[in-house]
Short mmCIF file of C-alpha atoms and ligand atoms in Angstrom, two decimals:
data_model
loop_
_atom_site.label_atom_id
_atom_site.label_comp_id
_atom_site.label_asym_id
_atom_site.label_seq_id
_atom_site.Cartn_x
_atom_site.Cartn_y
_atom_site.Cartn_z
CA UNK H 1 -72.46 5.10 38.01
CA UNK H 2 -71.94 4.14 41.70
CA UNK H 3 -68.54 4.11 42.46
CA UNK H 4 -67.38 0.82 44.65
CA UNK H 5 -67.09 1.43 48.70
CA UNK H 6 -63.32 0.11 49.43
CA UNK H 7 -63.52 0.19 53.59
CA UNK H 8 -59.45 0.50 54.79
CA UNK H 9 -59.36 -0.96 58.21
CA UNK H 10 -55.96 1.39 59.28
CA UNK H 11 -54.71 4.89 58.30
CA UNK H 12 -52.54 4.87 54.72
CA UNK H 13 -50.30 7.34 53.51
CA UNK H 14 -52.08 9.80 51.02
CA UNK H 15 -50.87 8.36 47.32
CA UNK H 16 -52.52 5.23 48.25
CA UNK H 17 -55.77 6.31 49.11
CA UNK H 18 -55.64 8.88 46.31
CA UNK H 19 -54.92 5.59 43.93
CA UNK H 20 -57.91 4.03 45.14
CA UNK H 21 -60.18 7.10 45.42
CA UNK H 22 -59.34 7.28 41.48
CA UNK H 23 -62.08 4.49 41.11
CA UNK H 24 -63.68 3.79 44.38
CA UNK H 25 -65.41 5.57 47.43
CA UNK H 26 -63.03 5.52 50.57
CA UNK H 27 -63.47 4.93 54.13
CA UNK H 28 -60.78 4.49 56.70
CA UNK H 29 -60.22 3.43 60.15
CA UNK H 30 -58.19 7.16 60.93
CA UNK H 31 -55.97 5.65 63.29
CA UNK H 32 -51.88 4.38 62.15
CA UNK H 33 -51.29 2.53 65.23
CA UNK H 34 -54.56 1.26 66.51
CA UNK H 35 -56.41 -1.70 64.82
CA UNK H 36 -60.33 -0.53 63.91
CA UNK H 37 -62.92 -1.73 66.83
CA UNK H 38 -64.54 -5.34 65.97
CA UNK H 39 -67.93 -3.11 66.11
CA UNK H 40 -66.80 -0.63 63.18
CA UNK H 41 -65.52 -3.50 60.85
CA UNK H 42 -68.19 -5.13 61.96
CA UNK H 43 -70.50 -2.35 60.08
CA UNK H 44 -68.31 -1.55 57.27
CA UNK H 45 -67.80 -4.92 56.29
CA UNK H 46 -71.88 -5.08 55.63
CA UNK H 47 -71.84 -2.02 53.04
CA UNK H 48 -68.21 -2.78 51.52
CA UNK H 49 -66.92 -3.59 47.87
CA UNK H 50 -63.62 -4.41 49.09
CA UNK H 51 -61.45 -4.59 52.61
CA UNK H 52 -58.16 -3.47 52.96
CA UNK H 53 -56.93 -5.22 56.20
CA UNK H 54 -53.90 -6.27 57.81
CA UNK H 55 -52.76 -9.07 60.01
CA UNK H 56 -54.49 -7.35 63.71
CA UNK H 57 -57.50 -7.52 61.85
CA UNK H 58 -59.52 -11.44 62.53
CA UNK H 59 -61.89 -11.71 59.35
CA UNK H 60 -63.96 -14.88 60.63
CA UNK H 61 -66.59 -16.70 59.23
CA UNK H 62 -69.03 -14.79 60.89
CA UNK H 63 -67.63 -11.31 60.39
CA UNK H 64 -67.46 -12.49 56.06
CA UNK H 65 -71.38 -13.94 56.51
CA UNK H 66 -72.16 -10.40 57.30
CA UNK H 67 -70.76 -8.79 53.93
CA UNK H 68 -73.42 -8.08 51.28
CA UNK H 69 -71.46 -6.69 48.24
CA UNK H 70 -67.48 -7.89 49.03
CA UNK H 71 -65.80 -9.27 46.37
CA UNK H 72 -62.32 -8.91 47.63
CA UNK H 73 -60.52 -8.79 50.90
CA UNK H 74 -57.13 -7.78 50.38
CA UNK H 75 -54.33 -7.77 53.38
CA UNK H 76 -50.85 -5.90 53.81
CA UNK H 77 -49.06 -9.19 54.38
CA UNK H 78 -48.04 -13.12 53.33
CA UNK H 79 -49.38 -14.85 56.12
CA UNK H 80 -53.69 -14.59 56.09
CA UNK H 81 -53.68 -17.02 59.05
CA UNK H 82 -56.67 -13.83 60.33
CA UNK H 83 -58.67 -14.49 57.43
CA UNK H 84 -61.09 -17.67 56.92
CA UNK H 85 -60.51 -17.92 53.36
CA UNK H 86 -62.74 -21.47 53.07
CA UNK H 87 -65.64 -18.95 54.61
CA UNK H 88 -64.46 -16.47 51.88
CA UNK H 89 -64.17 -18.48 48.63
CA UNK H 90 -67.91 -19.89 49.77
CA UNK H 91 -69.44 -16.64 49.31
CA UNK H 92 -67.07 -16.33 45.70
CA UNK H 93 -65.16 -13.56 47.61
CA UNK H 94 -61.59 -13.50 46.54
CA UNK H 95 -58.41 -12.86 48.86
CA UNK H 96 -55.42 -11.61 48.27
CA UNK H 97 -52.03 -10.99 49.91
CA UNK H 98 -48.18 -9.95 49.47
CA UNK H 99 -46.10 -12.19 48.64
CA UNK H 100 -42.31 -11.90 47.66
CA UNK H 101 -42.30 -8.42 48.35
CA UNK H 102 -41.24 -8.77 51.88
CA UNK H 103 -39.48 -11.39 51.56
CA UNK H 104 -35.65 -10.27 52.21
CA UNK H 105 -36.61 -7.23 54.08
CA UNK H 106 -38.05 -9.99 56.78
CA UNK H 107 -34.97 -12.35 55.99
CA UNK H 108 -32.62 -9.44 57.08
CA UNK H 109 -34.53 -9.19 60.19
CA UNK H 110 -34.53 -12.91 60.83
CA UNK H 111 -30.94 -12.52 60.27
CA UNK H 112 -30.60 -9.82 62.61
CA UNK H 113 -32.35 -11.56 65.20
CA UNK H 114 -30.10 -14.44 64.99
CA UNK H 115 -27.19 -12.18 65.27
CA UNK H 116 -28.23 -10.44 67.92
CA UNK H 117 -29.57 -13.69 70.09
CA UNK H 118 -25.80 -15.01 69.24
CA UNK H 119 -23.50 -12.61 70.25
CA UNK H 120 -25.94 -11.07 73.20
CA UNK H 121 -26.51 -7.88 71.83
CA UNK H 122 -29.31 -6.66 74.01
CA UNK H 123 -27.11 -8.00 76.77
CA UNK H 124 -24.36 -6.31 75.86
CA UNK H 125 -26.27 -2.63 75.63
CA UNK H 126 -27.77 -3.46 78.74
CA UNK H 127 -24.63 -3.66 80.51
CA UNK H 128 -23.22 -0.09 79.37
CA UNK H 129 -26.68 1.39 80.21
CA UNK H 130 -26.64 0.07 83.74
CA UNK H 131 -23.14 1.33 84.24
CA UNK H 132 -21.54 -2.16 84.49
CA UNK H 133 -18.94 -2.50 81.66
CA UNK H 134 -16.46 -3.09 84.37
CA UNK H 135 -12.62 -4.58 83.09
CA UNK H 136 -12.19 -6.61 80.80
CA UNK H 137 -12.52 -10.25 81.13
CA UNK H 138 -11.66 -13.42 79.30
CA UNK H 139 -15.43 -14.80 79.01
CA UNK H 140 -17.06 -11.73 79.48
CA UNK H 141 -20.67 -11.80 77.88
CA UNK H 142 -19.44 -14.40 75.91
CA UNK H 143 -21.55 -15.70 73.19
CA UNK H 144 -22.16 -18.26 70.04
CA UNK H 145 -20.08 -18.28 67.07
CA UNK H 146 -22.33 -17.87 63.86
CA UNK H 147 -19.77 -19.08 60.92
CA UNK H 148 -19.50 -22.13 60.53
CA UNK H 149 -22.80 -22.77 62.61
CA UNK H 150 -25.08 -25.21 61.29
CA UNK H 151 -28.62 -23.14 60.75
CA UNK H 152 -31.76 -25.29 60.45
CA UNK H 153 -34.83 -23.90 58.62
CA UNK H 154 -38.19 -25.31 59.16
CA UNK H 155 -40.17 -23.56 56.30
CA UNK H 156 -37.75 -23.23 53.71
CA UNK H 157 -39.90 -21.05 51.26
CA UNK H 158 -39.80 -17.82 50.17
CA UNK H 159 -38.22 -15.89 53.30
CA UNK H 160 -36.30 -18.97 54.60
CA UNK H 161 -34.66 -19.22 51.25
CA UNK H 162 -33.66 -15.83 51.70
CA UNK H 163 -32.65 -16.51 55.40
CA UNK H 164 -30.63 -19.15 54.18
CA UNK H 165 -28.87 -17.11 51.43
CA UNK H 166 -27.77 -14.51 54.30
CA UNK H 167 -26.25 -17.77 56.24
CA UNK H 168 -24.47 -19.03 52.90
CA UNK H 169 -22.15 -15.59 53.61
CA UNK H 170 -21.47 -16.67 57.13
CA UNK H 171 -20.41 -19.80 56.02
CA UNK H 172 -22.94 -21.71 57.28
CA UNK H 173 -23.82 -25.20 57.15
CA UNK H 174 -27.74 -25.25 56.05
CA UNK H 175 -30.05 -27.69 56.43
CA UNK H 176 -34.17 -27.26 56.41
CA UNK H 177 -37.15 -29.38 56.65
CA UNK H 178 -40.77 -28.60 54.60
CA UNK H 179 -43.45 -31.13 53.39
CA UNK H 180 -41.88 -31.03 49.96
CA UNK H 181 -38.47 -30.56 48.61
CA UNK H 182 -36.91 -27.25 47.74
CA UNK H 183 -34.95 -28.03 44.68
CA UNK H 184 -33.89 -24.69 44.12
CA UNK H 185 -32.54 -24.27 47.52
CA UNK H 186 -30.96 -27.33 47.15
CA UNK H 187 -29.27 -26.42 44.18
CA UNK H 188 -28.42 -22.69 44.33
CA UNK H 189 -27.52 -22.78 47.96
CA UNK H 190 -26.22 -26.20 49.10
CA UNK H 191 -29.21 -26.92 51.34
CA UNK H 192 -29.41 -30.37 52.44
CA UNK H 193 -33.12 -31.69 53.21
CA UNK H 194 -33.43 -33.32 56.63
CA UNK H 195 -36.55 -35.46 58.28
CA UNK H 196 -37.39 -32.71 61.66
CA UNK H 197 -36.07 -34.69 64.42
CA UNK H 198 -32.51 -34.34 62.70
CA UNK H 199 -32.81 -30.88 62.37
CA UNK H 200 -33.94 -30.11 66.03
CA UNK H 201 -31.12 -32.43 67.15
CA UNK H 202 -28.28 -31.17 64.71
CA UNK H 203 -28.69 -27.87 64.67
CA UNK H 204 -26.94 -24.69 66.40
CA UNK H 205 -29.67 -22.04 64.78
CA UNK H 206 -33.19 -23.55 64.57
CA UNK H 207 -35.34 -20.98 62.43
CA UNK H 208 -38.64 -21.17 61.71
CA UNK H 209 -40.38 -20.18 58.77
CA UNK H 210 -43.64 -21.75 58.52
CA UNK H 211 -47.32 -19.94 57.97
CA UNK H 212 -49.51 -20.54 60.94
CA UNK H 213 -51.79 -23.11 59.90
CA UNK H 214 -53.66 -25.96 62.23
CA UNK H 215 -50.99 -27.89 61.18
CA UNK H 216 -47.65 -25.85 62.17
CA UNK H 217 -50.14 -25.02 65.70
CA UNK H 218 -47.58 -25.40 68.47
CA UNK H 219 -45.65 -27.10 66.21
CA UNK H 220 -42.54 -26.15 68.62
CA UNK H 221 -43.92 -27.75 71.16
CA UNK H 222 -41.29 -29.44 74.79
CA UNK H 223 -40.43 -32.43 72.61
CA UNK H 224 -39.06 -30.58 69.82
CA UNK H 225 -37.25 -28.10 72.58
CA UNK H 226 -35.87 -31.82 74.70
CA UNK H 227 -34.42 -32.64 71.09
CA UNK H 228 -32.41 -29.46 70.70
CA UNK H 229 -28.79 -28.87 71.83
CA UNK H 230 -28.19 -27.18 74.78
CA UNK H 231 -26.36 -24.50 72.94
CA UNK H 232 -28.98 -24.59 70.52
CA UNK H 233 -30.19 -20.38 69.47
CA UNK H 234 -34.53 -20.62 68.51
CA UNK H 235 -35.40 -17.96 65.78
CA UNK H 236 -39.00 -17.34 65.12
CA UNK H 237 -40.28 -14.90 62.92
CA UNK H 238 -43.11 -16.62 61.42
CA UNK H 239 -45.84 -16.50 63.56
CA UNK H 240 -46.31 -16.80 67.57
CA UNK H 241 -48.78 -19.74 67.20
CA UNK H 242 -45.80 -22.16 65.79
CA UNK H 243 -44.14 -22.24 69.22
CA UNK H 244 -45.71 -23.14 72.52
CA UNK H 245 -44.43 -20.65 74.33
CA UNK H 246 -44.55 -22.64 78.06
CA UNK H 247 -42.55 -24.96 76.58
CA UNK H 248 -40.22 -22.38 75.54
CA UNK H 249 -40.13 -20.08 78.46
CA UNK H 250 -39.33 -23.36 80.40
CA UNK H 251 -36.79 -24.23 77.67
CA UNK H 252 -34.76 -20.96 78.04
CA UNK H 253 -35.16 -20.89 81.85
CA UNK H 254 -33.84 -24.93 82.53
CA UNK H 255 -30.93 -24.33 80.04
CA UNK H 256 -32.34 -26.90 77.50
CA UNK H 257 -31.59 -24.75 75.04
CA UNK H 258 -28.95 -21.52 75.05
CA UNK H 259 -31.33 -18.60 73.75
CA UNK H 260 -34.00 -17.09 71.57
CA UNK H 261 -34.80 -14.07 68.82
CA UNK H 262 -38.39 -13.65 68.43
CA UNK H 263 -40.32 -10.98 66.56
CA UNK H 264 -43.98 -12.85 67.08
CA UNK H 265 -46.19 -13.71 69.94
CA UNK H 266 -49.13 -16.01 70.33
CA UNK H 267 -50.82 -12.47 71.66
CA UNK H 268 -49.60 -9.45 69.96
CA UNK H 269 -48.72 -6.87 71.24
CA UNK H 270 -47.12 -8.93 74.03
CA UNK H 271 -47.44 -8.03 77.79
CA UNK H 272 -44.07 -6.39 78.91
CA UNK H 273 -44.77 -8.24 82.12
CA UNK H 274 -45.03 -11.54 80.11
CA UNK H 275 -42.48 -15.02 81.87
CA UNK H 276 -40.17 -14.75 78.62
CA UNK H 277 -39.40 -11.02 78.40
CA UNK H 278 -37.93 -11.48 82.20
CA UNK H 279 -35.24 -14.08 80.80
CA UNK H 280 -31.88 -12.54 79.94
CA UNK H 281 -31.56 -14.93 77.15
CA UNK H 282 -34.61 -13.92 74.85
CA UNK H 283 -34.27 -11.25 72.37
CA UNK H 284 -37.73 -9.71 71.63
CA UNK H 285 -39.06 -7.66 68.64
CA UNK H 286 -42.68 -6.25 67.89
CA UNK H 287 -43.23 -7.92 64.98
CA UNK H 288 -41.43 -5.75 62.52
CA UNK H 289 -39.79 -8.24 60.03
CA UNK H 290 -40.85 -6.26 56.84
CA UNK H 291 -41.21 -3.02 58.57
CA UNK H 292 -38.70 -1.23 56.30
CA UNK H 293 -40.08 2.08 54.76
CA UNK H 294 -39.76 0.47 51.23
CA UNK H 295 -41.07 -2.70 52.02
CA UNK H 296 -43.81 -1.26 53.72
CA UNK H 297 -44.91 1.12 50.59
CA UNK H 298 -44.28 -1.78 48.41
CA UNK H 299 -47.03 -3.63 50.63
CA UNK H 300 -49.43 -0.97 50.62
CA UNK H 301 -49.03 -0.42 46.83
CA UNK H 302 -49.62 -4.16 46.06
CA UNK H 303 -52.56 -4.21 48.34
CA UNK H 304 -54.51 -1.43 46.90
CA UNK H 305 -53.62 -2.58 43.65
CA UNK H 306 -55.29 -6.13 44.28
CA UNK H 307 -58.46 -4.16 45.35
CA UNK H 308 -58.75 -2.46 41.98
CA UNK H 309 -57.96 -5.76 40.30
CA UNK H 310 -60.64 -7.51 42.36
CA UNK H 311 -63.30 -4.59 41.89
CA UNK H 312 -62.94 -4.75 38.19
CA UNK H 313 -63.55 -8.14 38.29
CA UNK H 314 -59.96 -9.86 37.31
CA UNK H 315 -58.08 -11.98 39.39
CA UNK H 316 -55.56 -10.34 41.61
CA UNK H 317 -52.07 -10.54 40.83
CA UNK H 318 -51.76 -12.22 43.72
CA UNK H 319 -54.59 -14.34 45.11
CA UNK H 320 -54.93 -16.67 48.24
CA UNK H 321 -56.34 -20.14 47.29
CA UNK H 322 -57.12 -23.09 49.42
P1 LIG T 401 -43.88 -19.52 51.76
O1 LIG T 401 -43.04 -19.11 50.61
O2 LIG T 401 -45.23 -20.08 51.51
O3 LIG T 401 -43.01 -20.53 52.64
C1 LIG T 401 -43.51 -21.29 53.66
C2 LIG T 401 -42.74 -22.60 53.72
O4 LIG T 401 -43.20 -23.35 54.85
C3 LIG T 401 -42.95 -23.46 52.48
O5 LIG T 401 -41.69 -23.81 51.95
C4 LIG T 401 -43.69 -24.69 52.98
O6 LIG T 401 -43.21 -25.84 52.30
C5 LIG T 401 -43.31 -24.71 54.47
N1 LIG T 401 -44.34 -25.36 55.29
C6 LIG T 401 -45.67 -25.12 55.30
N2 LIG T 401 -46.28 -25.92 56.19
C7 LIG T 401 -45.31 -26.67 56.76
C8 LIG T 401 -45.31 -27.69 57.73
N3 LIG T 401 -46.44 -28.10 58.30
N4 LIG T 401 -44.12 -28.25 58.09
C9 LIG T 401 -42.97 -27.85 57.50
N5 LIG T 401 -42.91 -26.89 56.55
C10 LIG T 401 -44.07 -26.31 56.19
O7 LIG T 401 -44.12 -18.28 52.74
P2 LIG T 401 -43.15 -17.04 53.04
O8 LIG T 401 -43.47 -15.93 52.13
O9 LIG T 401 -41.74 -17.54 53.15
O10 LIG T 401 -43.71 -16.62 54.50
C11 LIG T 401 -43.69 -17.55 55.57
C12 LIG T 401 -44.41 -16.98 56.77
O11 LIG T 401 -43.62 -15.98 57.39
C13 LIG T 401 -45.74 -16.26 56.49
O12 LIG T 401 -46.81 -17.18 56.34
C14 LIG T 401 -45.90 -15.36 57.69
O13 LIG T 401 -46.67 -16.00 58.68
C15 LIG T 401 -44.47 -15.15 58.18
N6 LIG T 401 -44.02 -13.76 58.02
C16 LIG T 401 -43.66 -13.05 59.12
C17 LIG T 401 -43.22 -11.74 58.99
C18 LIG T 401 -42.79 -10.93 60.17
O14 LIG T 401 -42.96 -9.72 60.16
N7 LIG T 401 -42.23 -11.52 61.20
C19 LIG T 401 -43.15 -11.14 57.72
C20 LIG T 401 -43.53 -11.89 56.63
C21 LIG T 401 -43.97 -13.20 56.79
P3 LIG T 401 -44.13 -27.14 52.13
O15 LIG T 401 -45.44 -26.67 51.60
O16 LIG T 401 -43.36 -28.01 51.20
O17 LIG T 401 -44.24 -27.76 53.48
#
């Protein structure tokens, strides 16, 4: 019998192709760092059993109208904001994605972030690489005191959870703001649940932890940046679509609020010529909150498992629904 056609849209390690070859035919984009031309998925996707994608990869409506034979479209993250799963689930092809997995690999990041936006890190290695560590000085690259801080978490699910648990060891005072309540977080960490405009105007850390959805679109917008302290420290590692980044750039520049870590961009890869990479207060990452070796087999692993779940006609062990 036929074996299924499982089209991987970037270059994976051997075992995992090897897992997959076990019960499927494989084709891959050959390339680690490059995303696969629209035109090429654009073919493959006509032909394929299954997609392995991952978040570079936009899998519209009209890209998933083109598929004969998917039944499963399965990518190496959380968020599928690239994926029109309504277009999907019409055409009874399943999604899947990777929960969990990532989850405090991406909290330590956030963490990091937060850390390093605080006590000016980048600033700080800047300084000794330009050759201008000069005497020391009472308020010399002086920065924000994270114990004790009051961190506010817009998203609290399964990373800010784990965002807050890092802050619980610093002392912190956490508060966070969802659609629903967070019982657990309430209970096992001390978070307190606040309406938005109380976090944005309480706040010394304001993290957020949404997916990208049409509702958390520029959800960050200049009112929510007015409302902030002044000394106020923006984390996003969520996605770049949350925040509107004029806002922010004007934010950071006018003092409205004190600084920013961000690992995501409304346009990934961002250009190094871009208004908020010339502000000394922004610290800037490529997107690589669960880029740690293990997290990153884990995700692979997961992903090709869902496509032999899906192919065999179960549900995968983790499926997107609407
Ligand atoms: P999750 O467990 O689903 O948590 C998301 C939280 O956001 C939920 O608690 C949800 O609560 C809240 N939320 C959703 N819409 C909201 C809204 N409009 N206003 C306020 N809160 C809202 O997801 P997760 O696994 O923690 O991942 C979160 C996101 O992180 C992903 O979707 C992805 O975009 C991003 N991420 C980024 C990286 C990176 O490399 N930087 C890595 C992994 C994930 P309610 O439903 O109660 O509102």
């Amino acid at each position: 019998m036929k074996k299924p056609y499982v089209y991987l849209t970037r270059q994976m390690p051997p075992a995992i192709v090897e897992k997959l070859e076990a019960e499927c035919e494989v084709g891959m984009w050959e390339k680690e760092e490059q995303p696969v031309p629209k035109e090429i998925l654009e073919k493959e996707i006509q032909t394929a059993d299954a997609v392995f994608c991952t978040i570079s990869d936009p899998i519209d409506k009209e890209l998933i109208n083109k598929a004969e034979n998917l039944k499963i479209i399965s990518t190496m993250a959380v968020g599928f904001n690239n994926i029109d799963v309504e277009a999907a689930s019409k055409r009874n092809i399943q999604v899947a994605h990777t929960p969990g997995v990532l989850s405090e690999t991406t909290a330590d990041l956030t963490f990091a972030l937060l850390m390093a936006a605080a006590r000016r890190i980048p600033e700080g290695m800047e300084v000794i690489k330009n050759n201008e560590w000069g005497a020391w000085a009472p308020f010399f690259l002086t920065g924000q005191d994270i114990h004790h801080a009051r961190l506010g978490i817009i998203g609290m699910g399964r990373i800010g959870e784990a965002v807050a648990k890092r802050g619980t060891g610093f002392d912190m005072d956490i508060v966070y703001h969802n659609r629903s309540r967070k019982s657990e977080a309430e209970n096992e960490i001390g978070a307190r649940y606040v309406e938005m405009d109380e976090l944005l105007e309480t706040s010394d850390f304001v993290c957020v932890m949404t997916p990208y959805t049409k509702e958390t679109h520029h959800m960050i917008n200049r009112e929510a940046f007015q409302k902030m302290k002044n000394t106020a420290i923006f984390i996003n590692s969520s996605r770049g679509g949350t925040v509107n980044e004029d806002a922010l750039y004007d934010a950071l520049k006018n003092g409205d609020i004190r600084g920013a870590g961000l690992d995501v961009f409304e346009n990934e890869p961002i250009s190094a010529d871009h208004p908020l990479l010339s502000l000394p207060n922004v610290t800037a990452l490529p997107h690589i909150g669960s880029a740690s070796e293990n997290t990153r087999w884990k995700m692979a692993d997961m992903t090709a498992n869902h496509i032999l779940q899906g192919l065999r006609g179960e549900e995968p062990d983790h499926p997107v629904t609407l």
